[in-house]
Short mmCIF file of C-alpha atoms in Angstrom, two decimals:
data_model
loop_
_atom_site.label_atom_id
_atom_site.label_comp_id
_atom_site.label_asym_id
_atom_site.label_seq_id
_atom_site.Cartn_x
_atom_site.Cartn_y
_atom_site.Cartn_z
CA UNK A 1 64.74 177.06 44.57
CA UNK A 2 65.35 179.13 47.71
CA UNK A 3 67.37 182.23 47.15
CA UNK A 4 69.37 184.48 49.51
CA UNK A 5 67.26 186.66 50.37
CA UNK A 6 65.10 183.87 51.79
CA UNK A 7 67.94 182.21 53.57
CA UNK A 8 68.64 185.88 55.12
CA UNK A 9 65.04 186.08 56.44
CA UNK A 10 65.51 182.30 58.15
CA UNK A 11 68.99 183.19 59.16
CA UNK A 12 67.11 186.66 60.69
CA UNK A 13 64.25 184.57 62.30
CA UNK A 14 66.68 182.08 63.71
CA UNK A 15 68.74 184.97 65.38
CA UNK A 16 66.02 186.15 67.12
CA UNK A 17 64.38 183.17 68.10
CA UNK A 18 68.21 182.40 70.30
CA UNK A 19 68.36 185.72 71.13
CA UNK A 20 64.96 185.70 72.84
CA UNK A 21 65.07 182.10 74.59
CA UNK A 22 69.00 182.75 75.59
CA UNK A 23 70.13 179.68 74.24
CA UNK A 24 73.76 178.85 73.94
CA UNK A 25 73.27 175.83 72.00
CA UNK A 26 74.38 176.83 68.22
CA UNK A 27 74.23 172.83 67.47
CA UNK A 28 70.88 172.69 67.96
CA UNK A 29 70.04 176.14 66.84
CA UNK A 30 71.59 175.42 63.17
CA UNK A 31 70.36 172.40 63.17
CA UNK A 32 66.39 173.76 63.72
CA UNK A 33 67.22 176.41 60.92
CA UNK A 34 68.13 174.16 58.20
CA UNK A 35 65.01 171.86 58.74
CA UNK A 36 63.09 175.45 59.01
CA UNK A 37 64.19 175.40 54.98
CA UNK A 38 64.19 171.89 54.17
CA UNK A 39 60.24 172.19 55.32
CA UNK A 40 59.86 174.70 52.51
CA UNK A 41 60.21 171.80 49.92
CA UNK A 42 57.36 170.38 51.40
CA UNK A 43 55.28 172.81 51.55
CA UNK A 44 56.10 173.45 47.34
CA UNK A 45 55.67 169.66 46.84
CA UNK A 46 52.03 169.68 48.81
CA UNK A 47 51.21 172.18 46.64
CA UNK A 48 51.96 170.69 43.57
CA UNK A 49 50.31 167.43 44.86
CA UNK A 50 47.19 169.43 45.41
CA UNK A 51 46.62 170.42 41.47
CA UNK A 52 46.58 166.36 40.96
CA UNK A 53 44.34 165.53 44.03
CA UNK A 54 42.23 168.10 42.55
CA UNK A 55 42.05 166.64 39.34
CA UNK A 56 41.47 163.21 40.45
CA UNK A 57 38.39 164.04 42.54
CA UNK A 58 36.68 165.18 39.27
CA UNK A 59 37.90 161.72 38.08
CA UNK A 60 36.50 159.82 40.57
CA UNK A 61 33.00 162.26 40.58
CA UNK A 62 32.53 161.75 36.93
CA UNK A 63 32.72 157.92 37.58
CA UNK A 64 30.31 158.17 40.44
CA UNK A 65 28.14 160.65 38.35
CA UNK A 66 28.17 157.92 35.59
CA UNK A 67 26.65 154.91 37.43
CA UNK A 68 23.97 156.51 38.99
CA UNK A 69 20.38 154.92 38.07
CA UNK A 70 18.88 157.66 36.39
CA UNK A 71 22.46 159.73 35.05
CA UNK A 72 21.48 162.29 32.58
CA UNK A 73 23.09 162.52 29.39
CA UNK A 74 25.69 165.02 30.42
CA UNK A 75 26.47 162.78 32.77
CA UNK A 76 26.65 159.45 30.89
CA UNK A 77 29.02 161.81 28.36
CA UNK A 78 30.84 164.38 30.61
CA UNK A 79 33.22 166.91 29.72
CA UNK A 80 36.77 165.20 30.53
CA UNK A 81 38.79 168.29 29.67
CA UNK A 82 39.97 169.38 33.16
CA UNK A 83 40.96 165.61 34.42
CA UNK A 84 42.74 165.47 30.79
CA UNK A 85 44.73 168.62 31.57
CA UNK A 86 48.56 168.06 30.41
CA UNK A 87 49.80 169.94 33.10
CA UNK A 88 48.11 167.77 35.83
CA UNK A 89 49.37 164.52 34.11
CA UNK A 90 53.36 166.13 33.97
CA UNK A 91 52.84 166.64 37.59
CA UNK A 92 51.21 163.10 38.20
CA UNK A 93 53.48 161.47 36.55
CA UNK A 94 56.79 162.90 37.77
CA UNK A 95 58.54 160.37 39.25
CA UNK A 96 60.62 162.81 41.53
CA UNK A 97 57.98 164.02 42.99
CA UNK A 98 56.38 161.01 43.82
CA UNK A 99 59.57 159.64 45.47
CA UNK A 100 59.70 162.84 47.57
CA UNK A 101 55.95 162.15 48.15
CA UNK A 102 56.99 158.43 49.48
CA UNK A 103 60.22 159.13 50.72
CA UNK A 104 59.35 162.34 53.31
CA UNK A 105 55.88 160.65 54.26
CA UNK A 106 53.79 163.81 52.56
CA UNK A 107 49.83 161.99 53.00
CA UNK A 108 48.38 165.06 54.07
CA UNK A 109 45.91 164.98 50.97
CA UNK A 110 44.60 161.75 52.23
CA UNK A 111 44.21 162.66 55.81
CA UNK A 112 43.01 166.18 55.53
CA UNK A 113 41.00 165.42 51.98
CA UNK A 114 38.34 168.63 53.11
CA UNK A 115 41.05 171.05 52.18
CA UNK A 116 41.29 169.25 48.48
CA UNK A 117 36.83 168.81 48.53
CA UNK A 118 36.97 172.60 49.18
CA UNK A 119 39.10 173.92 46.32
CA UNK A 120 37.33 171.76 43.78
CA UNK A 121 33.80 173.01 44.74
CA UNK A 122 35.56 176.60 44.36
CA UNK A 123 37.00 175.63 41.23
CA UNK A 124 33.51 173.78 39.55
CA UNK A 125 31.76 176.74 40.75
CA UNK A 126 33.84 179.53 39.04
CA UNK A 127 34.14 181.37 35.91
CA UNK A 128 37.25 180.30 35.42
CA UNK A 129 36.68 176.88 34.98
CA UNK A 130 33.27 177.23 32.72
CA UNK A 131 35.30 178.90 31.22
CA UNK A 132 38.21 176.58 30.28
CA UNK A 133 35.77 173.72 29.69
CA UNK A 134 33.84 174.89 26.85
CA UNK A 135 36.95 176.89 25.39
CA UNK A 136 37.63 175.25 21.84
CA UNK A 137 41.49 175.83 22.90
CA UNK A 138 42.88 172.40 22.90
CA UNK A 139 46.80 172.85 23.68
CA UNK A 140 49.96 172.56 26.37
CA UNK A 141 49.37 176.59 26.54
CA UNK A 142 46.11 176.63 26.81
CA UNK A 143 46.13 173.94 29.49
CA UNK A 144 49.51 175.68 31.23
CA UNK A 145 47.81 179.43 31.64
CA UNK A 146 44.48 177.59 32.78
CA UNK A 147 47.09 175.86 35.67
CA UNK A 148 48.74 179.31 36.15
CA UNK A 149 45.47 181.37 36.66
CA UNK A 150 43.81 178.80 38.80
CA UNK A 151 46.47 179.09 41.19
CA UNK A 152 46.79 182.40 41.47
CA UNK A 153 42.72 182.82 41.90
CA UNK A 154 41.77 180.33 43.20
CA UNK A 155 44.34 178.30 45.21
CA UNK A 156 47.03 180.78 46.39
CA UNK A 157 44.33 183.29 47.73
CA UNK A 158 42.41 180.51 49.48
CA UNK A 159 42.74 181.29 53.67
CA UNK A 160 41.20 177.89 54.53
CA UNK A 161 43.99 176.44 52.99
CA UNK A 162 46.74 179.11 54.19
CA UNK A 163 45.17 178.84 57.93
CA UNK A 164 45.93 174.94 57.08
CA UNK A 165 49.58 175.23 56.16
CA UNK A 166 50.16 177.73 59.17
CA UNK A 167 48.51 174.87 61.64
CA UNK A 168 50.94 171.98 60.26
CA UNK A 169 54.08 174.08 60.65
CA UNK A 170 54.31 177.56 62.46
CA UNK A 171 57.51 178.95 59.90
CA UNK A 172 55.45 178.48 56.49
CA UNK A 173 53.66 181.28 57.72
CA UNK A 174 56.19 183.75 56.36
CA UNK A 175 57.26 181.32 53.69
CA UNK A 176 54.08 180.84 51.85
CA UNK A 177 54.46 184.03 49.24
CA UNK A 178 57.86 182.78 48.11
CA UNK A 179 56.46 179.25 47.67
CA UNK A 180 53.55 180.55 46.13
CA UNK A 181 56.04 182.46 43.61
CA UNK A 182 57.93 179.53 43.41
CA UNK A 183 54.99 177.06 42.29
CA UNK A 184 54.49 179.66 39.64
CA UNK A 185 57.35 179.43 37.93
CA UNK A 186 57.56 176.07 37.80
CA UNK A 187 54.38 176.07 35.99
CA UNK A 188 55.16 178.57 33.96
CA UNK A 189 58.63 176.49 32.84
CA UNK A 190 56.70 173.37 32.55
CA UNK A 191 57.41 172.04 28.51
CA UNK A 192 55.05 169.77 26.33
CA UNK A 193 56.36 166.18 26.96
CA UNK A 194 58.85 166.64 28.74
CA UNK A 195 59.00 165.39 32.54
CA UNK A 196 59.05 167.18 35.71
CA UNK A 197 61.83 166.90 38.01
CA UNK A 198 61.80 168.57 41.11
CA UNK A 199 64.62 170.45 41.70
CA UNK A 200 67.11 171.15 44.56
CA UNK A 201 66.36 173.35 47.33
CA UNK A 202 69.59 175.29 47.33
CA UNK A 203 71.08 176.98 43.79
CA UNK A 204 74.72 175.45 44.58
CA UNK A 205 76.62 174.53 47.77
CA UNK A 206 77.55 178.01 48.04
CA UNK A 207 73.89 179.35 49.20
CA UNK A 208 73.56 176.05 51.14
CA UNK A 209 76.97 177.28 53.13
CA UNK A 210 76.26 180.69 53.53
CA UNK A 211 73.31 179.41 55.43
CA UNK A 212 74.63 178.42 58.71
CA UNK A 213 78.06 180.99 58.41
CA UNK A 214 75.91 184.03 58.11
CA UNK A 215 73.64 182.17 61.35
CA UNK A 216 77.04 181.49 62.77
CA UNK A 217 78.96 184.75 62.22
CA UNK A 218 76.03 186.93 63.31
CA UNK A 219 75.59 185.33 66.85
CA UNK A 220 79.20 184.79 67.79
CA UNK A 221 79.61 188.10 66.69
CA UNK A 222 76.43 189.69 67.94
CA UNK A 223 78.22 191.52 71.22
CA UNK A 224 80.90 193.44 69.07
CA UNK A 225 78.17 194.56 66.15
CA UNK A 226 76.17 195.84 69.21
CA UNK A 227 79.05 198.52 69.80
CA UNK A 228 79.03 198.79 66.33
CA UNK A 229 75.52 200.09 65.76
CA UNK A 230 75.83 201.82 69.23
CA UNK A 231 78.71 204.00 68.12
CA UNK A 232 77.10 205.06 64.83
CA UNK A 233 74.01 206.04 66.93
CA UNK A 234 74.73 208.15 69.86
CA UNK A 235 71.33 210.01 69.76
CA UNK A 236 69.60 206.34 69.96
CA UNK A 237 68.88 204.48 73.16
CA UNK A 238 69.83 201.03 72.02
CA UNK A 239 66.61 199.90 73.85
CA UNK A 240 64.80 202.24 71.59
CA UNK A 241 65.74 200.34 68.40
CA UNK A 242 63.03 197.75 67.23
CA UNK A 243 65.09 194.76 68.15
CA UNK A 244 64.49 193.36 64.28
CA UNK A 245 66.12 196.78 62.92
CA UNK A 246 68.95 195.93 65.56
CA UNK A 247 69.31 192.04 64.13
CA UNK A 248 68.56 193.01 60.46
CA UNK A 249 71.91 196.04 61.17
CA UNK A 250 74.06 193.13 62.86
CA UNK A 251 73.86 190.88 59.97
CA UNK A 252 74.17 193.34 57.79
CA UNK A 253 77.45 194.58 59.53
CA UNK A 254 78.50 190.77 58.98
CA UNK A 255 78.24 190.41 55.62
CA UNK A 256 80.54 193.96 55.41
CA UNK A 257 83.30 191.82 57.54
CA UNK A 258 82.91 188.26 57.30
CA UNK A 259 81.74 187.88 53.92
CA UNK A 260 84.21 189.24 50.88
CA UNK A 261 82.55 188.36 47.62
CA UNK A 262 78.88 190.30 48.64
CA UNK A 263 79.17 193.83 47.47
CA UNK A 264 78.15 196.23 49.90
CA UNK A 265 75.75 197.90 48.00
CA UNK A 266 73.63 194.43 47.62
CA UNK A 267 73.78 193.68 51.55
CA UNK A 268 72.23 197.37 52.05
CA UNK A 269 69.05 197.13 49.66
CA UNK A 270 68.92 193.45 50.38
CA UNK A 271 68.19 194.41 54.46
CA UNK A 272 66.31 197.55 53.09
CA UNK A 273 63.77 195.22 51.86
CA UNK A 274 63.74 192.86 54.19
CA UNK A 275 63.06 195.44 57.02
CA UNK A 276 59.91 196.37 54.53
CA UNK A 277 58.40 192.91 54.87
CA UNK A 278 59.24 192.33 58.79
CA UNK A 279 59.85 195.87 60.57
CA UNK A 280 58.44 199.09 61.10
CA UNK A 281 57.07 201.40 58.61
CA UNK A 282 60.00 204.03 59.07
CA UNK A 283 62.48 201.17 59.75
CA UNK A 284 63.68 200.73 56.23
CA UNK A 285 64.72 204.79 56.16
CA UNK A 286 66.47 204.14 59.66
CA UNK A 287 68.39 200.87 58.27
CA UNK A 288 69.49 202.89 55.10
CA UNK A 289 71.01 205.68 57.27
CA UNK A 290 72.79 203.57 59.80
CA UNK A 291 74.27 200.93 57.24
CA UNK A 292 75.43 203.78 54.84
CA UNK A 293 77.15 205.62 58.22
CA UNK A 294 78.83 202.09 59.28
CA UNK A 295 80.17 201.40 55.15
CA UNK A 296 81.18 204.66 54.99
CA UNK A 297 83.21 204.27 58.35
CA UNK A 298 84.37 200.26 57.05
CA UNK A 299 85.96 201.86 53.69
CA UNK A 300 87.77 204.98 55.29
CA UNK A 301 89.30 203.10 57.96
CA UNK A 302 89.89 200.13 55.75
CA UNK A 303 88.13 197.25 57.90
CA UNK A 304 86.43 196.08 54.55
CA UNK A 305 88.02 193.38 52.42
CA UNK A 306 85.97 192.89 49.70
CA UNK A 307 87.47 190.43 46.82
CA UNK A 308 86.03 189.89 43.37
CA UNK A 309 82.23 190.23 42.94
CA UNK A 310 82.30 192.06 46.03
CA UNK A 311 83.93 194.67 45.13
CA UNK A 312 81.00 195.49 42.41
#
C-alpha cells in the first residue's frame, strides 16, 4: 500500500518533469502520474512472483537431477524442504495475484528467466540456504523468517536484478526501497493457512484524491507560491535555489492553503525528509527555515484554514 509520502515524491517528480518540458497539458500530465503509481503494483507483484519462480526452478532441477543415468543417492532422495516452503505455496496459490499476473500481462519471469537462474545459483550457493535445509525447524515461522531473510540478503540487495527493474521502467528507480519495504511486510503479515490477497494500491479514496489535487493545486498555483518563497527570501537569488528545494517549498506552501485537514507541522517534516532523500545535503536545514518563516507568516495574518485533524 502506497502512502503519502510516496504519492508526495510522484506528485514532486511529476512537477518537475512539466516544469522542465513546459508542458501545458495537465490531462496528460495527471494522467502519466497515476500510471507512474499504478506501475508500482507491478513492480511488488514481480517481486512476489519471483520467490515462486525461484522455487519452482529447484522443482524442476530436482526432477532433472533425478532421471539422470547415473543420479547419486542424494539425488534419487533430495532434500525437498525449500520447494515445500509454506510461504512460497501462499504466494503460488493466491488467486489474486495470479489474476493480476493474467490480467496486467506480467511474463517477465518467462522472458527474462536469467534474472530468476541468477538468484537461485546465489541462493543454492549461500549460507543461508544450507542453512535452512538441514535446520530440524519444521514450521510457518521457520519457513516465514527463512522468506524474510532471503529477501533482504539475497534478493533486495541483488544490482543485476535492480539494473533490471530500472531498464523495464525508468520511475521504479526511486520506487524500489518502498517496494522493497513493502514486500516485507507482506511477508512478515503472511498467516498459516490462510490465503494471500493482494491488496489495493491506495489506503482509501482519500490518498487516491489527494493524488492528482496536490499535482493539480501545485502547478496552477506554481506562479503565486513563487512570490511566496521569493518574499520570505530576499537575501536568495531565486535562481540560486536548487530548483527541487523550490518545488518541494511550493507544495509545501499548498498543502498550508489548499489542503485543511493536514496539520502544518506534518507537511514541514514530511518535505524535511523528502528533501533528505532527493536534495542537497544542506537543503533539508534551508526547507525547515523557509517553511517555518512562511507558517509563521500564514497564522499571523490568518491565510491558514486548517479544520479538524489539521489543526493538530
Amino acid at each position: 500500500m502506497i502512502n503519502r509520502r510516496h504519492i508526495r515524491v510522484k506528485v514532486m517528480q511529476s512537477v518537475y518533469a512539466m516544469l522542465q518540458s513546459k508542458s501545458d497539458v495537465l490531462d496528460k500530465e495527471e494522467k502519466f502520474l497515476y500510471n507512474s503509481i499504478d506501475k508500482m503494483l507491478d513492480l511488488y507483484v514481480l517481486i512476489l512472483r519471483l520467490f515462486v519462480e525461484v522455487k519452482n526452478l529447484e522443482k524442476n532441477n530436482i526432477k532433472i537431477s533425478q532421471k539422470k543415468f547415473l543420479a547419486t543417492s542424494e539425488e534419487l532422495n533430495p532434500n525437498t524442504k525449500f520447494i515445500n516452503n509454506q510461504v512460497f505455496k501462499l504466494l503460488e496459490e493466491s488467486v489474486s495475484l495470479n489474476n493480476y499476473l493474467e490480467d496486467n500481462n506480467l511474463n517477465y519471469w518467462i522472458l527474462d528467466s536469467e534474472y530468476i537462474n541468477n538468484i537461485w545459483k546465489v541462493t543454492k550457493e549461500s549460507a543461508l540456504y544450507k542453512e535452512y535445509i538441514a535446520s530440524e525447524k519444521d514450521s510457518f515461522q521457520a519457513d516465514k523468517e527463512f522468506v524474510a531473510a532471503l529477501f533482504k540478503e539475497i534478493i533486495a540487495p541483488d544490482e543485476k536484478l535492480a539494473d533490471y527493474f530500472e531498464d523495464k521502467n525508468i520511475s521504479w528507480v526511486d520506487d524500489i526501497p518502498f517496494v522493497n519495504t513493502w514486500v516485507l511486510k507482506s511477508i512478515n503479515q503472511l498467516k498459516e493457512n490462510k490465503p494471500f490477497k493482494l491488496g489495493a494500491l491506495y489506503k482509501d479514496e482519500d490518498d487516491k484524491k489527494f493524488v492528482v489535487e496536490l499535482f493539480r493545486k501545485v502547478v496552477l498555483n506554481h506562479t503565486e507560491f513563487q512570490k511566496e518563497v521569493e518574499d520570505k527570501t530576499p537575501n536568495w537569488d531565486a535562481e540560486r535555489i536548487a530548483e527541487i528545494d523550490m518545488i518541494l517549498i511550493k507544495m509545501a506552501i499548498c498543502e498550508f492553503l489548499k489542503f485543511p485537514s493536514i496539520p502544518s507541522r506534518v507537511t514541514i517534516n514530511e518535505y524535511i525528509e523528502i528533501s533528505k532523500d532527493y536534495s542537497t545535503t544542506k537543503s533539508s536545514y534551508f526547507i525547515n527555515g523557509v517553511l517555518d518563516k512562511i507558517l509563521k507568516d500564514f497564522t499571523a495574518t490568518k491565510r491558514l484554514n486548517k479544520l479538524g485533524r489539521g489543526l493538530l
